[in-house]
Short mmCIF file of C-alpha atoms and ligand atoms in Angstrom, two decimals:
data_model
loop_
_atom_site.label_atom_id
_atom_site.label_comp_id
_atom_site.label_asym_id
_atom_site.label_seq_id
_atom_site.Cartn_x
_atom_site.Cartn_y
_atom_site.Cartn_z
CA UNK A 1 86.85 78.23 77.78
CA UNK A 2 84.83 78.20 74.62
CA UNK A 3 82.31 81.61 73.72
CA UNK A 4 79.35 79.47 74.70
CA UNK A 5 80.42 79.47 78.43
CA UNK A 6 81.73 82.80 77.68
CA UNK A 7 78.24 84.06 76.68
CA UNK A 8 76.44 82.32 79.32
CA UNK A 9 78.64 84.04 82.33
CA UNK A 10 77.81 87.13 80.92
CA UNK A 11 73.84 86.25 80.56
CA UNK A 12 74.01 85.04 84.68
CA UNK A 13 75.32 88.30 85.53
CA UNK A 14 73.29 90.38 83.32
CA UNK A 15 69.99 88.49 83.55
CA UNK A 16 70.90 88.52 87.96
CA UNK A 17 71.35 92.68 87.87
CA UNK A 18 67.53 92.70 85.90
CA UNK A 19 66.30 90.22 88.45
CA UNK A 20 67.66 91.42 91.73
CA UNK A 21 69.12 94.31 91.24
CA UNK A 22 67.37 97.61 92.71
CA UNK A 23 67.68 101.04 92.06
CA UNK A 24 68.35 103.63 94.06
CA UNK A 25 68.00 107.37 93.35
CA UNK A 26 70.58 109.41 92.83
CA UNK A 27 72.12 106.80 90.17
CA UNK A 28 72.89 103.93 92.38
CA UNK A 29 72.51 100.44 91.41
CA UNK A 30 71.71 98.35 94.61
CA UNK A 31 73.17 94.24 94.49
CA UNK A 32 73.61 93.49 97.76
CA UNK A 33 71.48 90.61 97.36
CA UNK A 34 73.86 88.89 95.27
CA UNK A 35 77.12 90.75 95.10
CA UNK A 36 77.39 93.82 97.91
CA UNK A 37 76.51 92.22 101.34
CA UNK A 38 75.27 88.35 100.72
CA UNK A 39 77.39 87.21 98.07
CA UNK A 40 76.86 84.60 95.31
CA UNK A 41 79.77 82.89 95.43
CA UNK A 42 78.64 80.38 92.04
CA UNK A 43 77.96 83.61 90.47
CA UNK A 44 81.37 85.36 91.32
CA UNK A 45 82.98 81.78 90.31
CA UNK A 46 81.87 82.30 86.82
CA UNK A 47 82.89 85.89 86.85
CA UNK A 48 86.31 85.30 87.46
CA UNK A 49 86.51 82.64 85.08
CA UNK A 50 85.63 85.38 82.42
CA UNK A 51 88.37 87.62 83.99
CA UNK A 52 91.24 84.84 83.68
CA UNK A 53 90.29 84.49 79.86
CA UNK A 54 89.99 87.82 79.13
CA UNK A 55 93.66 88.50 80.89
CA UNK A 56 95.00 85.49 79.52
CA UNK A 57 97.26 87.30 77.73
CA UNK A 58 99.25 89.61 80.65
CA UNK A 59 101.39 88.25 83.17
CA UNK A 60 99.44 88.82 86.90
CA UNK A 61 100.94 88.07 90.08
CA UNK A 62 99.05 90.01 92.38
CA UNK A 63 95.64 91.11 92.77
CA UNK A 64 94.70 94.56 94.36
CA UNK A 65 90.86 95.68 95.29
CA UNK A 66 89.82 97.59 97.98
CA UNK A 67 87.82 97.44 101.12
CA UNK A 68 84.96 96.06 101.82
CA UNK A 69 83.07 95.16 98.60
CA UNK A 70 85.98 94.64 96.02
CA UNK A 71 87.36 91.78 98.02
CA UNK A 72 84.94 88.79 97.43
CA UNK A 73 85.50 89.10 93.64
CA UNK A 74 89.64 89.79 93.88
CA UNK A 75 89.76 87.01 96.39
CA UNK A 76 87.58 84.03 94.31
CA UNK A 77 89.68 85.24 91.63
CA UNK A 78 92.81 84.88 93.19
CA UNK A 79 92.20 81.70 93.83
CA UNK A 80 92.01 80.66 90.58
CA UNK A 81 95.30 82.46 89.35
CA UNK A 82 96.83 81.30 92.38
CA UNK A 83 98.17 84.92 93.04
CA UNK A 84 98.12 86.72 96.67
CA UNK A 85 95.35 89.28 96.84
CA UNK A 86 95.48 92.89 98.79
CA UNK A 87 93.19 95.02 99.70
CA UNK A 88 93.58 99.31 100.18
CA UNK A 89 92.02 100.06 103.72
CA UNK A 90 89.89 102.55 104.63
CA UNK A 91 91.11 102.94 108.14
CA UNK A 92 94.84 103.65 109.00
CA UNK A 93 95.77 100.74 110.85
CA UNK A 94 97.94 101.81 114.13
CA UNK A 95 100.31 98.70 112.82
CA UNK A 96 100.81 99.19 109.40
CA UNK A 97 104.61 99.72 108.14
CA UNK A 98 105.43 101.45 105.30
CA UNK A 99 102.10 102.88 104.40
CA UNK A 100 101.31 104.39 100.89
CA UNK A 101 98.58 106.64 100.91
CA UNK A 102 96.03 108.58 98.99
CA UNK A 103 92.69 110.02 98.84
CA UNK A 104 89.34 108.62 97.22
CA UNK A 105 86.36 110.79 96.82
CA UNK A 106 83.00 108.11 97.06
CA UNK A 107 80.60 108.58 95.08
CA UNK A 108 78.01 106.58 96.79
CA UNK A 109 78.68 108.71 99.96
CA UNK A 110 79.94 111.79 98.68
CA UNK A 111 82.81 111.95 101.04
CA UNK A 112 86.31 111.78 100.55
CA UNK A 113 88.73 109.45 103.01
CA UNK A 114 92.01 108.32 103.09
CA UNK A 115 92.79 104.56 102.02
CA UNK A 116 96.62 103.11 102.80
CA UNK A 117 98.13 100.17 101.68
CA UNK A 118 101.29 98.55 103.06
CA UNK A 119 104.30 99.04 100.43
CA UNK A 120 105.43 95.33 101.95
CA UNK A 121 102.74 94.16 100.10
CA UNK A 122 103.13 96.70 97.20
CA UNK A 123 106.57 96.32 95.24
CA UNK A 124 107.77 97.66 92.30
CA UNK A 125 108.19 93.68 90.79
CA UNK A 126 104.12 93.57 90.88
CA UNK A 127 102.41 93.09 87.78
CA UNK A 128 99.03 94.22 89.26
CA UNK A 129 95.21 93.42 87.77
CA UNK A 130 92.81 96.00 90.04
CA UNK A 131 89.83 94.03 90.48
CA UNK A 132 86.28 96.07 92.25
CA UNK A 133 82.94 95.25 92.44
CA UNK A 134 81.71 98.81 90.27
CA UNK A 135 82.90 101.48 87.97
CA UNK A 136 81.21 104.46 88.37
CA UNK A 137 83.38 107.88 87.87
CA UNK A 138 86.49 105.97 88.42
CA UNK A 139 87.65 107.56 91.89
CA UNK A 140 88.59 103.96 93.49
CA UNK A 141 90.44 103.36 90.08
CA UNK A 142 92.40 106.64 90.24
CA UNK A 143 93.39 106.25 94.09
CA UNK A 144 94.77 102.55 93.41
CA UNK A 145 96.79 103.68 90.17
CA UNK A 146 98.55 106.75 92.38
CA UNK A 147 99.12 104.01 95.30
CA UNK A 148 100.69 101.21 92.31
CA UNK A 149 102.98 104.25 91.23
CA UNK A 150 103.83 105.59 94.83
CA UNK A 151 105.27 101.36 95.04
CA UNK A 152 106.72 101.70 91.20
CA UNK A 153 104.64 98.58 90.99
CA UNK A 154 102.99 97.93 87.38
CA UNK A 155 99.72 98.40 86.58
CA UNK A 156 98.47 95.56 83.69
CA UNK A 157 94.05 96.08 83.97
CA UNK A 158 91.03 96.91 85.61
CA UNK A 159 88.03 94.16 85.73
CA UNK A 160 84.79 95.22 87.28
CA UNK A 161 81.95 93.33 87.60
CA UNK A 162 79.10 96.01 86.98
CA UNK A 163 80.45 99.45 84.59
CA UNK A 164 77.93 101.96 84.58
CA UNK A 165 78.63 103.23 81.06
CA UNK A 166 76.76 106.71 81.52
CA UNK A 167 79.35 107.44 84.42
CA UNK A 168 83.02 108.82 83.28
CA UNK A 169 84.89 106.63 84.77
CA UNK A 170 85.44 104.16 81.71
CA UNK A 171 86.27 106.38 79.53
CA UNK A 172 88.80 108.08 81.71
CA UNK A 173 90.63 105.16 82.20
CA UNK A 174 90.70 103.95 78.50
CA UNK A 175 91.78 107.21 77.12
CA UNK A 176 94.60 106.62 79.76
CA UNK A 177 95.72 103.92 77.69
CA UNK A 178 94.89 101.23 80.95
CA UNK A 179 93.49 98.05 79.74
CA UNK A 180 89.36 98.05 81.35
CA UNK A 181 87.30 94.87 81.43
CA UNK A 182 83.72 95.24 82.73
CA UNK A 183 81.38 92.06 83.15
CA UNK A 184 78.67 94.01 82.79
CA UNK A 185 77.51 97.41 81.64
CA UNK A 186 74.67 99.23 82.55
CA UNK A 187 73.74 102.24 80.11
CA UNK A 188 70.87 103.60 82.33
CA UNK A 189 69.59 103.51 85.33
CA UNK A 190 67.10 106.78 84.63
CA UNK A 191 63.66 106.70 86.00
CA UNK A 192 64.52 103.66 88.22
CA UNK A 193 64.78 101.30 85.27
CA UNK A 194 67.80 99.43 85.21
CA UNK A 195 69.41 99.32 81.44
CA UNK A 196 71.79 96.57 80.72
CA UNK A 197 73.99 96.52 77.64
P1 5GP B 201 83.95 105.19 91.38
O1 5GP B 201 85.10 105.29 92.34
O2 5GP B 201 84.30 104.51 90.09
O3 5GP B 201 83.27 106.50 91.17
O4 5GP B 201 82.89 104.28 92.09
C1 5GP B 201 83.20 102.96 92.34
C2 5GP B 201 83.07 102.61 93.78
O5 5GP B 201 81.89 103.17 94.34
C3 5GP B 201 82.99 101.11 93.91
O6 5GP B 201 84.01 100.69 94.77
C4 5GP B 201 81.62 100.84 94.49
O7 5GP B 201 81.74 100.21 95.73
C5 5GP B 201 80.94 102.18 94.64
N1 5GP B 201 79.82 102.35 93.68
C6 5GP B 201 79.75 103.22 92.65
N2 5GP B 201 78.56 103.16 92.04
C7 5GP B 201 77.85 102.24 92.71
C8 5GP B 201 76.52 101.73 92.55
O8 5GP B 201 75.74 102.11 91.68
N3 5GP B 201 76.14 100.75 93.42
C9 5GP B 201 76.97 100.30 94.40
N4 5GP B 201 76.50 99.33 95.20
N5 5GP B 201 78.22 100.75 94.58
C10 5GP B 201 78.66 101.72 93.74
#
């Protein structure tokens, strides 16, 4: 993929979060016109096309997100590495085996819960890219890398679609040495005014 197509993914994304993109208060960036409850599939598409060329380079054979709005993105880009996809739950499942376990605080509603994932489906041979829709403070991110080293799995990046820059999580991760590759990255979102990067 050359950096024209490159450039434009990142414009459709970018110029989509200033069209229809809302703001909420409290710091919360609203795309569920588009990304969070009806989905764009085109647009995710060209996401993960930016997310195999930017991991080009690392050896991926599974893809982990969790539930609910993580998995659109993993799954369309799944598809296109052609590499099995798993989601953390939210909900123990009375028929899960083998559960890992750990606790996420959310920041968009400032509650902490429990999400599990099957170690069947987590094994130390995975070479696993983390794939969500947002990174805020980078609670999601923390619970899945204590769930990859509960399986002794190994952990090779992060891609989110939307970073919000002015939130910690970011920098948390990449002073943890993990490899983070955000789509997009939103400096501000003060006084209701969406800032893209
Ligand atoms: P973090 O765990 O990094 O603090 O927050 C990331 C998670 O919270 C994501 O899974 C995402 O679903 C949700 N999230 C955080 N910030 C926002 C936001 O501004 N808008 C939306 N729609 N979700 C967010």
């Amino acid at each position: 993929m050359g950096a024209t197509s490159t450039e434009q993914s990142f414009a459709l994304l970018k110029e989509r979060i200033l069209k229809d993109g809302k703001c909420l208060p409290g710091g919360i960036l609203k795309v569920d016109s588009f990304i969070n409850h009806q989905i764009d599939p085109t647009l995710l598409r060209a996401m993960s096309v930016e997310f195999v060329k930017r991991f080009s380079d690392v050896e991926i054979n599974k893809i982990l997100t969790i539930e609910a709005s993580g998995i659109a993105p993993a799954v369309v880009l799944g598809m296109l590495l052609d590499v099995p996809v798993v989601f953390a739950k939210k909900k123990k499942p009375s028929t899960m085996d083998n559960m890992l376990t750990t606790e996420v605080f959310s920041f968009t509603k400032n509650t902490s819960y429990t999400v599990c994932v099957s170690s069947d489906f987590l094994c130390p041979q995975d070479k696993i890219l983390f794939i969500d829709d947002f990174l805020a403070n980078g609670n999601a991110a923390k619970g899945m890398i204590d769930l990859i080293k509960q399986a002794n799995a190994t952990l090779v990046g992060m891609g989110f679609l939307i970073e919000k820059a002015f939130q910690e999580g970011g920098k948390y991760l990449r002073a943890a040495g993990i490899r983070v590759e955000s789509l997009a990255l939103i400096d501000s979102l003060d006084n209701c005014q969406i800032k893209v990067r």
